[in-house]
XYZ file of N, CA, C and O in Angstrom:
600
model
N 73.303 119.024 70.566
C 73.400 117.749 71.266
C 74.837 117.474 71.716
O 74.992 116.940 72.814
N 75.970 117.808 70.924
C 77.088 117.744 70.906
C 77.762 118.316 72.606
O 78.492 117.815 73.461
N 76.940 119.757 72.417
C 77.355 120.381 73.640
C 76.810 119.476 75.178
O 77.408 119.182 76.213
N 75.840 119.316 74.845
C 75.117 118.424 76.371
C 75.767 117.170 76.684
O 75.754 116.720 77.830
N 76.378 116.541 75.643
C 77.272 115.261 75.850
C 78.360 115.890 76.346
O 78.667 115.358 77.413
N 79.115 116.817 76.048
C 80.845 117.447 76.230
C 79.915 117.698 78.159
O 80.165 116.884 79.049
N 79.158 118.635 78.349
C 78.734 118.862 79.623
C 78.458 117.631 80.132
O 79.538 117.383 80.669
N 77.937 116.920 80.287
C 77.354 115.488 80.854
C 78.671 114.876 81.660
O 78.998 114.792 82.844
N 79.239 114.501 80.415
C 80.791 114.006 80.396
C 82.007 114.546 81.479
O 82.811 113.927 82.175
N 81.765 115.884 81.292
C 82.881 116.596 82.088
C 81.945 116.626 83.613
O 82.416 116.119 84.631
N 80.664 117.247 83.596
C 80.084 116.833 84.842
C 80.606 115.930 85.656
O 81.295 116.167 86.648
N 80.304 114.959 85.273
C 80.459 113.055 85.901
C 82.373 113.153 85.960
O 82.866 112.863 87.050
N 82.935 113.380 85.300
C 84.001 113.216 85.420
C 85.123 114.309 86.462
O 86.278 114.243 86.883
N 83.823 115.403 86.548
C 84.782 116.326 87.847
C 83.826 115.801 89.352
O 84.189 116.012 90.509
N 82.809 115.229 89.010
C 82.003 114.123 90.303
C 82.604 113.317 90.639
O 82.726 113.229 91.860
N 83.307 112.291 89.778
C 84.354 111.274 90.185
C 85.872 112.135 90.752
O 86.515 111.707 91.710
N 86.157 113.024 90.201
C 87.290 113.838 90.910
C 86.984 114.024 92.521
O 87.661 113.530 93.423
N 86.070 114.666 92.645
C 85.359 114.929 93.830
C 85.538 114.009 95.057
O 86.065 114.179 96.157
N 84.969 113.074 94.524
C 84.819 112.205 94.981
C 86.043 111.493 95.507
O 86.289 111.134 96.659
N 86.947 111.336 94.101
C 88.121 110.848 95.036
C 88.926 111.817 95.461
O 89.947 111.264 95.870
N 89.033 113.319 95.618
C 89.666 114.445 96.641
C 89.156 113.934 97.919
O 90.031 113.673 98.745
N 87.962 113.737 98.263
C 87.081 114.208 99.421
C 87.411 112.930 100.092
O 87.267 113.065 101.307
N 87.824 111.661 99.738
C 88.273 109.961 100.200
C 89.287 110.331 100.773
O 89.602 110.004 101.918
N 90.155 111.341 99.744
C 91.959 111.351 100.294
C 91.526 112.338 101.766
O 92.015 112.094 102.869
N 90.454 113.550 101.493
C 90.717 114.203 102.674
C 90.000 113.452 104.034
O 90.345 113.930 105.114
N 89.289 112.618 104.060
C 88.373 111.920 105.074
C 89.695 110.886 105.269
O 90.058 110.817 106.443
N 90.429 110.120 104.376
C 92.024 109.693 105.224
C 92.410 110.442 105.642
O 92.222 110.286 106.848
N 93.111 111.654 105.406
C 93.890 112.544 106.305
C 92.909 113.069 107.510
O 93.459 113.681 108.426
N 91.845 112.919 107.553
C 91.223 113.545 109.112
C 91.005 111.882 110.205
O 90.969 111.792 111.433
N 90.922 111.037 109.396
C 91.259 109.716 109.852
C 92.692 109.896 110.710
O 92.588 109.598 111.900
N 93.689 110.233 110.371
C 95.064 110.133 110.720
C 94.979 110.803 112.182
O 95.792 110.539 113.068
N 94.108 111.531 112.307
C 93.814 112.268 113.795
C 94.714 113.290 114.560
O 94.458 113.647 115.710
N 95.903 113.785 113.765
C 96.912 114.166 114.089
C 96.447 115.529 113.533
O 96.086 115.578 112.357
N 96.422 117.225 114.705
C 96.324 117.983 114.507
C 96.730 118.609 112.494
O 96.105 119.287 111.679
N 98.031 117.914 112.487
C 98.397 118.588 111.029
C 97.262 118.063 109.939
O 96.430 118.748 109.343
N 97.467 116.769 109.872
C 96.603 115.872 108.981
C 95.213 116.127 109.075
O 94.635 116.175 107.989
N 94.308 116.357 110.413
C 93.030 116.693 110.536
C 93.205 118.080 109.643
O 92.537 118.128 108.610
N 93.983 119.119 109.936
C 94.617 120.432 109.247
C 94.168 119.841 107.635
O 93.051 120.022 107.150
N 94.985 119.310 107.137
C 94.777 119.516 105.586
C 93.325 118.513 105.239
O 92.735 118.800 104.197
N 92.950 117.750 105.804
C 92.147 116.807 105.152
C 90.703 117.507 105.461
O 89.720 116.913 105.017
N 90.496 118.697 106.171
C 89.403 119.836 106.187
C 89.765 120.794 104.771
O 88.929 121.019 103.895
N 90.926 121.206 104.753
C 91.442 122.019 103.657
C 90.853 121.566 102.545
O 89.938 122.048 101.877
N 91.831 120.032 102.349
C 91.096 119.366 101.286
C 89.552 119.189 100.464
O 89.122 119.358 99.323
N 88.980 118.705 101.915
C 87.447 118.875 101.812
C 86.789 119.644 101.180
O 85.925 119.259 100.393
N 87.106 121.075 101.428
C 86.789 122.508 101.047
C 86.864 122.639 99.586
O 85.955 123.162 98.941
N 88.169 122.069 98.938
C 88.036 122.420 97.523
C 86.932 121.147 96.546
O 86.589 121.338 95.379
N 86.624 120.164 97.200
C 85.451 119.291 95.837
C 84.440 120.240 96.540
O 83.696 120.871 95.789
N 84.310 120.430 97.906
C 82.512 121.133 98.107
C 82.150 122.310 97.486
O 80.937 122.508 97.554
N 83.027 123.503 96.670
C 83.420 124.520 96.135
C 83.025 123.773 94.517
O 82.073 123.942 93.755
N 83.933 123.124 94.467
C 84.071 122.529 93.114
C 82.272 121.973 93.001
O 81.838 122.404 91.933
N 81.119 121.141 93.805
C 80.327 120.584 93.772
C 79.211 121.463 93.619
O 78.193 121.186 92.985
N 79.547 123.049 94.512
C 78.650 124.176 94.654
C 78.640 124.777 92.912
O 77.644 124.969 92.215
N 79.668 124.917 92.648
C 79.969 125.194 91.375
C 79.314 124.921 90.422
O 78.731 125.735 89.706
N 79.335 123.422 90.267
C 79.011 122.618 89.175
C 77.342 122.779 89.191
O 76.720 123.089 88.175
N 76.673 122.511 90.551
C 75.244 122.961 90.724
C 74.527 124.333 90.179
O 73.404 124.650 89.788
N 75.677 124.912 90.352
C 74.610 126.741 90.101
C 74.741 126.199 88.537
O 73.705 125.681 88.120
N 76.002 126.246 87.483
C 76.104 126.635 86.387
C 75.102 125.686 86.113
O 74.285 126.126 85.304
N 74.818 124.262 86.590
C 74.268 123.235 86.413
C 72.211 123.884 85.897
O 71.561 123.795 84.854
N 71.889 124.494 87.338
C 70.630 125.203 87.373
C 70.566 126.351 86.219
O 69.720 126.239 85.331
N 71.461 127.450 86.236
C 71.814 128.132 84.972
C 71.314 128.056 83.842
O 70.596 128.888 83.287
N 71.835 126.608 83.287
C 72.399 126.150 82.010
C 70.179 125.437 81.764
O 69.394 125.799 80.887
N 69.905 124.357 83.008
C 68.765 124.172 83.014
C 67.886 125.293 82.737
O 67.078 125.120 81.824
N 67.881 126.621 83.458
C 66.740 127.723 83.298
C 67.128 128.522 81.941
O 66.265 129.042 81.233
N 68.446 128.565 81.665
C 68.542 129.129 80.159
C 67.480 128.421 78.872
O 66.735 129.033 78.107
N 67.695 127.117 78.955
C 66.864 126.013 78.167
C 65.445 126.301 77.855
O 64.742 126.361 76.846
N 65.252 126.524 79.715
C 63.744 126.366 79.516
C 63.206 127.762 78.876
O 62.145 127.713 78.252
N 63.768 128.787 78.979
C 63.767 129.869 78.702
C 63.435 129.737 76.832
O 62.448 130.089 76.186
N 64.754 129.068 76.389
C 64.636 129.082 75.227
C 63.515 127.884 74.901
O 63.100 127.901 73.742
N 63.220 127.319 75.377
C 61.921 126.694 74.630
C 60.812 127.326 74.541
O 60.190 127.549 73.503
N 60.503 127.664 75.714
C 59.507 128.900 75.723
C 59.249 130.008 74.580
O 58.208 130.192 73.950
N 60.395 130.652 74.488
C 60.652 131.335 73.382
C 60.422 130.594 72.107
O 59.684 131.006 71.212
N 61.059 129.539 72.076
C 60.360 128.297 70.855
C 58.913 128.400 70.585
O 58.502 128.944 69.560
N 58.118 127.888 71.486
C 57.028 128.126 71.230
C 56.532 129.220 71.118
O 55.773 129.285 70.151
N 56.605 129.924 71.564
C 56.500 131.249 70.807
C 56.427 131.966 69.931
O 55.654 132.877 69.632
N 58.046 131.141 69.103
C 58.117 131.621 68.244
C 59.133 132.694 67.917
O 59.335 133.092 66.770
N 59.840 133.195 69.130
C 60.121 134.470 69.550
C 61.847 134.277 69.833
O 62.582 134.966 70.541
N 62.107 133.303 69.156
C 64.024 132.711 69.186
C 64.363 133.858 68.127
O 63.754 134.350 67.177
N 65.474 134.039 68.656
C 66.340 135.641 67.751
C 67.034 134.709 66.291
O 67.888 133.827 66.390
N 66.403 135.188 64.996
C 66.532 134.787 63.817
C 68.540 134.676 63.552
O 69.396 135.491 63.896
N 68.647 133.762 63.056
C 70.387 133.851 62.997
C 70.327 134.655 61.361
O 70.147 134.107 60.273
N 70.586 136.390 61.715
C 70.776 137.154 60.558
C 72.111 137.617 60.327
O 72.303 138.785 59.991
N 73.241 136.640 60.508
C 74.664 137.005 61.058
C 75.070 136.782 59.677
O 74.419 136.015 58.968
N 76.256 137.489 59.177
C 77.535 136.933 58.166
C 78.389 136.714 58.304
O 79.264 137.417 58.810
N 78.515 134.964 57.648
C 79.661 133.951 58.425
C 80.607 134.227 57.544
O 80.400 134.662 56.411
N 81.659 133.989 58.025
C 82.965 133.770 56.881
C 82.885 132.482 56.515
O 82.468 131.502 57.132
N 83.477 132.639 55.100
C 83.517 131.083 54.435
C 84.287 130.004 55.809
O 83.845 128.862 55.942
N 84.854 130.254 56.273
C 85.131 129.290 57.680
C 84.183 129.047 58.284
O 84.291 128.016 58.948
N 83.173 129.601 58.367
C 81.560 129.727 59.430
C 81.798 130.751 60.395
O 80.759 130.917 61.035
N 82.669 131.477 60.764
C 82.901 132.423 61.954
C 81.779 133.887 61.795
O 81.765 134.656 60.834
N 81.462 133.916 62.242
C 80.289 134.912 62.933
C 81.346 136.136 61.868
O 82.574 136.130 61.789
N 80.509 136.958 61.257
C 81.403 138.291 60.968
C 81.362 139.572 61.871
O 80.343 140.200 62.158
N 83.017 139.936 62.388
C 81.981 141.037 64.144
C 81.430 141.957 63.402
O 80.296 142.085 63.863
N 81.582 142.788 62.385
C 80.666 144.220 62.368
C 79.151 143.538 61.997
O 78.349 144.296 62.543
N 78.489 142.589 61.404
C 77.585 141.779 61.515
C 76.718 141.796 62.807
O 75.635 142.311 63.083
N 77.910 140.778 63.718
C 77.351 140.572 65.479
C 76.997 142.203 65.857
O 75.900 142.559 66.289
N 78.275 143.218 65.577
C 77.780 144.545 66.238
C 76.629 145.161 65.597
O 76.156 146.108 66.226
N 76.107 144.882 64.588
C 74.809 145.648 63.992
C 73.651 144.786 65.077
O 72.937 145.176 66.001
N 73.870 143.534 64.480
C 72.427 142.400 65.524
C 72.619 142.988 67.072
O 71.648 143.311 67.757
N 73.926 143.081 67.511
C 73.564 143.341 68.964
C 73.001 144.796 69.208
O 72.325 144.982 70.219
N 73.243 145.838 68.334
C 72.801 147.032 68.634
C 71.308 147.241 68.051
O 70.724 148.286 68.341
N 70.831 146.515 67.439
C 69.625 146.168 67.299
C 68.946 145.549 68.578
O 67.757 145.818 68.748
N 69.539 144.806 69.425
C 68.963 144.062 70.155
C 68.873 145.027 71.148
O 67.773 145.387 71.568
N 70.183 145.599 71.674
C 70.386 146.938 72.752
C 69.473 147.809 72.740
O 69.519 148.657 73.630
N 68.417 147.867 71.781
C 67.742 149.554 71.897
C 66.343 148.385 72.555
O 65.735 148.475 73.622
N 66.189 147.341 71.432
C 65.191 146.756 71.842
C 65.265 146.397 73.468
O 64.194 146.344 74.072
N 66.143 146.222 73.978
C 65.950 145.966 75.690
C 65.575 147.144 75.819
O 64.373 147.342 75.994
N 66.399 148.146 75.774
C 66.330 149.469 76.035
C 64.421 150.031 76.007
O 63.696 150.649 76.787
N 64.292 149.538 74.968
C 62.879 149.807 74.695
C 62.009 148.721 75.949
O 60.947 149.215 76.328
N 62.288 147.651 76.443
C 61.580 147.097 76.972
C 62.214 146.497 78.317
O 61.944 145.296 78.337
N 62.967 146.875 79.470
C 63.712 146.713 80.079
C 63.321 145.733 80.822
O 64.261 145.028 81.191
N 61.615 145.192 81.433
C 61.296 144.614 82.059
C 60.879 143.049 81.130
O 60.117 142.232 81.645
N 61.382 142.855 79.996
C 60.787 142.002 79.030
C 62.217 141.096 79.130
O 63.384 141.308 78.801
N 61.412 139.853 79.831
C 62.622 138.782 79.967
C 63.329 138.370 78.394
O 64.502 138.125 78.111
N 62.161 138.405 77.575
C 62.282 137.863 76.051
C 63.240 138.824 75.527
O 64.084 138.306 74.796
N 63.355 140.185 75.711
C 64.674 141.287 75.507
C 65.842 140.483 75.645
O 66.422 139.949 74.699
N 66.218 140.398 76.999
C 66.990 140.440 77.424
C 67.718 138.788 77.098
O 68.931 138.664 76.922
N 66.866 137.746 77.063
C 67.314 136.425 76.101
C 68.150 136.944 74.377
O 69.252 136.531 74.016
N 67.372 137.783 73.677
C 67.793 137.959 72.583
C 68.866 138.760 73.175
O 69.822 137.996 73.039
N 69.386 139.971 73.832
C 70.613 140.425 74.128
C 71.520 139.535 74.573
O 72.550 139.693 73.918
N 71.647 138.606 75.434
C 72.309 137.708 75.807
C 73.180 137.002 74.806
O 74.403 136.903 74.914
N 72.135 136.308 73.396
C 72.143 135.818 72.384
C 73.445 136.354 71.599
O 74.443 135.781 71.161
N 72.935 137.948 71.607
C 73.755 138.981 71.153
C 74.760 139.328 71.569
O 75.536 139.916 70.816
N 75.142 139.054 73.094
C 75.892 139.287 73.480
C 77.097 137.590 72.884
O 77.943 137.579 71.990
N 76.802 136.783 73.523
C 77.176 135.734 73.247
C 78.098 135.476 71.565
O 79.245 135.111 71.303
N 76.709 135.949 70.567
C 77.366 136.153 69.304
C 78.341 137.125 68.802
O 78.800 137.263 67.669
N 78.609 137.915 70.135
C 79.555 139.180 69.808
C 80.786 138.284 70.746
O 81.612 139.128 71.094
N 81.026 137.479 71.050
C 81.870 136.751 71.747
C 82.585 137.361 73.254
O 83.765 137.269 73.592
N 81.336 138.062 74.077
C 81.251 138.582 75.321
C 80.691 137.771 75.713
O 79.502 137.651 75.420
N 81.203 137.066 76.373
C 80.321 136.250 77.386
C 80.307 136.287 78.763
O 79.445 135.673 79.393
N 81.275 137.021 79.368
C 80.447 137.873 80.844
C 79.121 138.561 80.613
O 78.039 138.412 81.182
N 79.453 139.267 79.737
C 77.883 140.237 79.861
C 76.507 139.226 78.927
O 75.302 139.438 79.060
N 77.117 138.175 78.040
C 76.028 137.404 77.988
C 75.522 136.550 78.926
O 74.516 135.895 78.655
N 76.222 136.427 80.302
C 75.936 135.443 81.694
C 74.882 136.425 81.733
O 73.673 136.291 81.550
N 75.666 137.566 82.042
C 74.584 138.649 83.141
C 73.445 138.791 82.388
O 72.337 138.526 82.855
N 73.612 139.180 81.278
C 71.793 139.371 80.405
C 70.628 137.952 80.641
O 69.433 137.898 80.927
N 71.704 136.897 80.347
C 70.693 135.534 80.695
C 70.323 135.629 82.380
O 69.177 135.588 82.829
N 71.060 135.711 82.857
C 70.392 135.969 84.560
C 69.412 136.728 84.477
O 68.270 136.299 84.636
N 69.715 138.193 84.172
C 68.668 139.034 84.163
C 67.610 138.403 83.500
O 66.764 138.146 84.357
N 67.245 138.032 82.417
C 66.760 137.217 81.711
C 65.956 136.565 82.666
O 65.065 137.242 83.180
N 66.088 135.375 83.015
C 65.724 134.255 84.050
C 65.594 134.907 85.333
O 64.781 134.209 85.939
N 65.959 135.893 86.105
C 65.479 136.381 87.008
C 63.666 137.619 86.420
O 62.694 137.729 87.167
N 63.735 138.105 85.420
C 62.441 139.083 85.073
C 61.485 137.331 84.997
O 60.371 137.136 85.484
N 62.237 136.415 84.342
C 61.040 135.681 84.195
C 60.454 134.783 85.329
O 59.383 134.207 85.135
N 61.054 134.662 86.378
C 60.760 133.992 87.930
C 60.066 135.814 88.688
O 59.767 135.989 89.869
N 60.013 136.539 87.929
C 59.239 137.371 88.783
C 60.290 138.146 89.974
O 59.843 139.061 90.666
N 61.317 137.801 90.075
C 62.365 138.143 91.179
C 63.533 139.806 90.396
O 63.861 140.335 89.334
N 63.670 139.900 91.631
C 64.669 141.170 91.203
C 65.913 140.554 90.853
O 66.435 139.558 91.354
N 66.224 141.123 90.131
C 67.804 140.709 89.130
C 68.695 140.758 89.998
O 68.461 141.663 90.799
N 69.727 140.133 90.239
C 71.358 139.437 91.776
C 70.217 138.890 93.313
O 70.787 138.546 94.349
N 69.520 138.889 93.279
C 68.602 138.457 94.074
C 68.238 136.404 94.016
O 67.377 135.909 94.743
């Protein structure tokens, strides 16, 4: 819950950024003067970037969810069999056993969106999180039926 408030929060608060970039650049194209029309397009460019942004991870973050509920019901959520340090920190040769467990299992099932959620997982708990983006895509793309970067 913690995390969806920190997201919510920062959401709305780079929306209000946005918002007031995109005021300052609609004054400067107001000013009508080749330079000023010049930056207040410039301007523009970085909240609509910033807005495109916030949407994908936005959809992302939504289809990861639904993903994992699914899996909820199921039944089929990857068991937390990790060893924490008395701090709580994930132990890595731990994460590297679970993830290479998880690796054969994709391996074994390449077209199985539910694989590739638990690799993600794995990946994530191994504190890779590029290649845990890409497994959850892949992930969410086997389960929309679509080819994976597509």
């Amino acid at each position: 819950m913690r995390a969806k408030i920190t997201y919510f929060v920062t959401a709305a608060v780079l929306v209000v950024y946005f918002v007031l970039v995109g005021s300052r650049g609609l004054l400067l194209i107001e000013q009508g003067t080749l330079l000023t029309v010049t930056f207040g397009v410039a301007v523009l460019i970085l909240p609509a970037i910033g807005l495109w942004f916030l949407w994908k991870n936005t959809q992302f973050v939504r289809k990861a969810n639904a993903l994992a509920a699914e899996l909820d019901a199921e039944e089929g959520l990857p068991v937390d069999e990790l060893v924490r340090t008395p701090g709580g920190r994930i132990d890595r040769d731990s994460a590297d056993a679970v993830f290479a467990k998880r690796r054969a299992e994709t391996e074994d099932s390449p077209d199985d969106w539910r694989c590739w959620f638990r690799l993600a997982v794995a990946y994530h708990d191994a504190r890779d999180t590029p290649r845990a983006r890409k497994a959850m895509q892949r992930a969410i793309a086997l389960h929309e039926g679509r080819p994976f970067g597509a």
